[in-house]
Amino acid sequence: MITNHNDLQLIGETVTVSYVANPSMSHGQFRLENHGAGNVTAAVESVWLELGEDRQPLPVFTLFDLDQDKIRNPESLTIDAGETIRFLIGFPVIVHEPRFGEFTIVGLRLKVNGTVLETQSPIRFVRRIPSDH
């Protein structure tokens, strides 16, 4: 899912969970693109998890910058002009096996220079059948 506002684009990317039994999830993946001419500062306003129709806040989370390979401050994230930041929003592991047709989403709301951007990172569960060798 993509949210646009002027020169900013917040994109939620799909995370695939491959499992044999007891599937679990611990992050959503996002991208914030600054197509403008100036630097912007973003702050995470809220993070939540949607399991089918159930929506629950995720008050405990970390923001991990994939390009810099480090945890960043979710309250003050600077993105230079023309730059993109790819990041994970990590949270304590949640064991969940979705019912058939049920969707699972990590939601993210950012405040960027006074503008609110919101998007979702879908979680896709892929069940693997163990092979006997």
PDB file of C-alpha atoms in Angstrom:
ATOM      1  CA  MET A   1       0.000   0.000   0.000  1.00  0.00           C
ATOM      2  CA  ILE A   2       1.291   3.465  -0.903  1.00  0.00           C
ATOM      3  CA  THR A   3       0.547   6.849   0.634  1.00  0.00           C
ATOM      4  CA  ASN A   4       1.580   9.981  -1.256  1.00  0.00           C
ATOM      5  CA  HIS A   5       1.806  13.547  -0.043  1.00  0.00           C
ATOM      6  CA  ASN A   6       3.502  16.077  -2.308  1.00  0.00           C
ATOM      7  CA  ASP A   7       7.121  14.922  -2.533  1.00  0.00           C
ATOM      8  CA  LEU A   8       6.850  12.147   0.095  1.00  0.00           C
ATOM      9  CA  GLN A   9       5.843   8.561  -0.511  1.00  0.00           C
ATOM     10  CA  LEU A  10       5.366   5.972   2.261  1.00  0.00           C
ATOM     11  CA  ILE A  11       5.195   2.402   0.990  1.00  0.00           C
ATOM     12  CA  GLY A  12       4.327  -0.752   2.932  1.00  0.00           C
ATOM     13  CA  GLU A  13       6.019  -3.851   1.535  1.00  0.00           C
ATOM     14  CA  THR A  14       4.876  -7.468   1.844  1.00  0.00           C
ATOM     15  CA  VAL A  15       6.661  -9.660   4.387  1.00  0.00           C
ATOM     16  CA  THR A  16       6.554 -13.417   3.694  1.00  0.00           C
ATOM     17  CA  VAL A  17       6.532 -15.831   6.637  1.00  0.00           C
ATOM     18  CA  SER A  18       7.475 -19.356   5.579  1.00  0.00           C
ATOM     19  CA  TYR A  19       6.662 -22.034   8.163  1.00  0.00           C
ATOM     20  CA  VAL A  20       6.116 -25.724   8.802  1.00  0.00           C
ATOM     21  CA  ALA A  21       4.312 -25.286  12.143  1.00  0.00           C
ATOM     22  CA  ASN A  22       3.625 -22.488  14.651  1.00  0.00           C
ATOM     23  CA  PRO A  23       3.958 -19.484  12.344  1.00  0.00           C
ATOM     24  CA  SER A  24       5.100 -16.272  13.979  1.00  0.00           C
ATOM     25  CA  MET A  25       5.723 -12.696  12.945  1.00  0.00           C
ATOM     26  CA  SER A  26       7.860  -9.931  14.356  1.00  0.00           C
ATOM     27  CA  HIS A  27       8.062  -7.085  11.815  1.00  0.00           C
ATOM     28  CA  GLY A  28       6.603  -5.108   8.962  1.00  0.00           C
ATOM     29  CA  GLN A  29       8.704  -3.613   6.155  1.00  0.00           C
ATOM     30  CA  PHE A  30       8.409  -0.062   4.867  1.00  0.00           C
ATOM     31  CA  ARG A  31      10.008   2.493   2.583  1.00  0.00           C
ATOM     32  CA  LEU A  32       9.878   6.280   2.877  1.00  0.00           C
ATOM     33  CA  GLU A  33      10.891   8.180  -0.265  1.00  0.00           C
ATOM     34  CA  ASN A  34      11.702  11.886  -0.204  1.00  0.00           C
ATOM     35  CA  HIS A  35      11.426  13.197  -3.776  1.00  0.00           C
ATOM     36  CA  GLY A  36      11.605  16.801  -2.584  1.00  0.00           C
ATOM     37  CA  ALA A  37      14.435  19.318  -2.608  1.00  0.00           C
ATOM     38  CA  GLY A  38      14.741  19.561   1.184  1.00  0.00           C
ATOM     39  CA  ASN A  39      15.426  17.247   4.107  1.00  0.00           C
ATOM     40  CA  VAL A  40      12.453  15.977   6.119  1.00  0.00           C
ATOM     41  CA  THR A  41      12.118  14.662   9.652  1.00  0.00           C
ATOM     42  CA  ALA A  42       9.698  11.837  10.381  1.00  0.00           C
ATOM     43  CA  ALA A  43       8.331  10.529  13.679  1.00  0.00           C
ATOM     44  CA  VAL A  44       6.392   7.317  14.197  1.00  0.00           C
ATOM     45  CA  GLU A  45       2.956   8.272  15.487  1.00  0.00           C
ATOM     46  CA  SER A  46       1.532   4.746  15.838  1.00  0.00           C
ATOM     47  CA  VAL A  47       2.061   1.103  14.923  1.00  0.00           C
ATOM     48  CA  TRP A  48      -0.649  -1.565  14.965  1.00  0.00           C
ATOM     49  CA  LEU A  49      -1.366  -5.138  13.940  1.00  0.00           C
ATOM     50  CA  GLU A  50      -4.492  -6.284  12.126  1.00  0.00           C
ATOM     51  CA  LEU A  51      -5.399  -9.967  12.379  1.00  0.00           C
ATOM     52  CA  GLY A  52      -8.479 -10.292  10.202  1.00  0.00           C
ATOM     53  CA  GLU A  53     -11.004  -7.863  11.698  1.00  0.00           C
ATOM     54  CA  ASP A  54      -9.102  -7.504  14.997  1.00  0.00           C
ATOM     55  CA  ARG A  55      -6.861  -4.427  15.285  1.00  0.00           C
ATOM     56  CA  GLN A  56      -4.461  -4.076  18.192  1.00  0.00           C
ATOM     57  CA  PRO A  57      -1.882  -1.370  18.938  1.00  0.00           C
ATOM     58  CA  LEU A  58       1.804  -2.302  19.088  1.00  0.00           C
ATOM     59  CA  PRO A  59       3.166   0.121  21.697  1.00  0.00           C
ATOM     60  CA  VAL A  60       6.550  -1.665  21.925  1.00  0.00           C
ATOM     61  CA  PHE A  61       8.515  -1.534  18.657  1.00  0.00           C
ATOM     62  CA  THR A  62      11.887  -0.700  17.135  1.00  0.00           C
ATOM     63  CA  LEU A  63      12.785   0.948  13.848  1.00  0.00           C
ATOM     64  CA  PHE A  64      15.636  -0.825  12.052  1.00  0.00           C
ATOM     65  CA  ASP A  65      17.274   0.939   9.093  1.00  0.00           C
ATOM     66  CA  LEU A  66      18.015  -1.766   6.481  1.00  0.00           C
ATOM     67  CA  ASP A  67      20.534   0.319   4.536  1.00  0.00           C
ATOM     68  CA  GLN A  68      22.554   1.490   7.539  1.00  0.00           C
ATOM     69  CA  ASP A  69      22.095  -1.851   9.354  1.00  0.00           C
ATOM     70  CA  LYS A  70      21.228  -0.218  12.663  1.00  0.00           C
ATOM     71  CA  ILE A  71      18.386   0.738  14.961  1.00  0.00           C
ATOM     72  CA  ARG A  72      17.259   4.353  14.550  1.00  0.00           C
ATOM     73  CA  ASN A  73      15.254   6.692  16.761  1.00  0.00           C
ATOM     74  CA  PRO A  74      11.574   6.359  15.683  1.00  0.00           C
ATOM     75  CA  GLU A  75      10.823   9.841  17.080  1.00  0.00           C
ATOM     76  CA  SER A  76      13.374  11.673  14.920  1.00  0.00           C
ATOM     77  CA  LEU A  77      14.188  10.113  11.570  1.00  0.00           C
ATOM     78  CA  THR A  78      15.838  12.458   9.049  1.00  0.00           C
ATOM     79  CA  ILE A  79      15.615  11.677   5.326  1.00  0.00           C
ATOM     80  CA  ASP A  80      17.767  13.790   3.020  1.00  0.00           C
ATOM     81  CA  ALA A  81      16.432  15.346  -0.183  1.00  0.00           C
ATOM     82  CA  GLY A  82      16.153  12.766  -2.952  1.00  0.00           C
ATOM     83  CA  GLU A  83      16.847   9.888  -0.548  1.00  0.00           C
ATOM     84  CA  THR A  84      14.913   6.754   0.387  1.00  0.00           C
ATOM     85  CA  ILE A  85      15.014   4.940   3.698  1.00  0.00           C
ATOM     86  CA  ARG A  86      14.088   1.248   3.851  1.00  0.00           C
ATOM     87  CA  PHE A  87      13.231   0.053   7.342  1.00  0.00           C
ATOM     88  CA  LEU A  88      11.627  -2.624   9.470  1.00  0.00           C
ATOM     89  CA  ILE A  89       9.234  -1.930  12.312  1.00  0.00           C
ATOM     90  CA  GLY A  90      10.030  -4.752  14.709  1.00  0.00           C
ATOM     91  CA  PHE A  91       7.896  -5.890  17.635  1.00  0.00           C
ATOM     92  CA  PRO A  92       7.887  -8.799  20.112  1.00  0.00           C
ATOM     93  CA  VAL A  93       7.218 -12.123  18.353  1.00  0.00           C
ATOM     94  CA  ILE A  94       3.543 -12.988  17.945  1.00  0.00           C
ATOM     95  CA  VAL A  95       2.588 -16.578  17.154  1.00  0.00           C
ATOM     96  CA  HIS A  96      -0.396 -16.591  14.832  1.00  0.00           C
ATOM     97  CA  GLU A  97      -1.832 -19.014  12.303  1.00  0.00           C
ATOM     98  CA  PRO A  98      -4.242 -17.186  10.041  1.00  0.00           C
ATOM     99  CA  ARG A  99      -7.539 -18.747   9.130  1.00  0.00           C
ATOM    100  CA  PHE A 100      -8.222 -19.343   5.451  1.00  0.00           C
ATOM    101  CA  GLY A 101      -8.683 -16.002   3.704  1.00  0.00           C
ATOM    102  CA  GLU A 102      -7.739 -13.959   6.767  1.00  0.00           C
ATOM    103  CA  PHE A 103      -5.424 -11.009   6.180  1.00  0.00           C
ATOM    104  CA  THR A 104      -2.626  -9.939   8.498  1.00  0.00           C
ATOM    105  CA  ILE A 105      -1.219  -6.421   8.332  1.00  0.00           C
ATOM    106  CA  VAL A 106       1.284  -4.255  10.197  1.00  0.00           C
ATOM    107  CA  GLY A 107       0.070  -0.662  10.055  1.00  0.00           C
ATOM    108  CA  LEU A 108       2.230   2.433  10.373  1.00  0.00           C
ATOM    109  CA  ARG A 109       1.366   6.101  10.811  1.00  0.00           C
ATOM    110  CA  LEU A 110       4.185   8.656  10.430  1.00  0.00           C
ATOM    111  CA  LYS A 111       4.189  12.371  10.989  1.00  0.00           C
ATOM    112  CA  VAL A 112       6.565  13.978   8.484  1.00  0.00           C
ATOM    113  CA  ASN A 113       7.134  17.746   8.753  1.00  0.00           C
ATOM    114  CA  GLY A 114       3.574  18.136  10.100  1.00  0.00           C
ATOM    115  CA  THR A 115       1.955  15.848   7.497  1.00  0.00           C
ATOM    116  CA  VAL A 116       0.503  12.476   8.492  1.00  0.00           C
ATOM    117  CA  LEU A 117       1.258   9.500   6.234  1.00  0.00           C
ATOM    118  CA  GLU A 118      -0.233   6.055   6.838  1.00  0.00           C
ATOM    119  CA  THR A 119       0.305   2.704   5.145  1.00  0.00           C
ATOM    120  CA  GLN A 120       0.259  -1.049   5.716  1.00  0.00           C
ATOM    121  CA  SER A 121       2.755  -3.877   5.344  1.00  0.00           C
ATOM    122  CA  PRO A 122       0.884  -7.109   4.502  1.00  0.00           C
ATOM    123  CA  ILE A 123       2.134 -10.327   6.105  1.00  0.00           C
ATOM    124  CA  ARG A 124       1.876 -13.320   3.774  1.00  0.00           C
ATOM    125  CA  PHE A 125       1.982 -16.778   5.361  1.00  0.00           C
ATOM    126  CA  VAL A 126       3.340 -19.659   3.272  1.00  0.00           C
ATOM    127  CA  ARG A 127       3.012 -23.097   4.795  1.00  0.00           C
ATOM    128  CA  ARG A 128       5.716 -25.532   3.788  1.00  0.00           C
ATOM    129  CA  ILE A 129       5.171 -29.269   3.795  1.00  0.00           C
ATOM    130  CA  PRO A 130       8.173 -31.055   5.292  1.00  0.00           C
ATOM    131  CA  SER A 131       9.772 -33.605   2.988  1.00  0.00           C
ATOM    132  CA  ASP A 132      10.942 -36.982   4.237  1.00  0.00           C
ATOM    133  CA  HIS A 133      14.474 -37.751   3.126  1.00  0.00           C
TER     134      HIS A 133
END
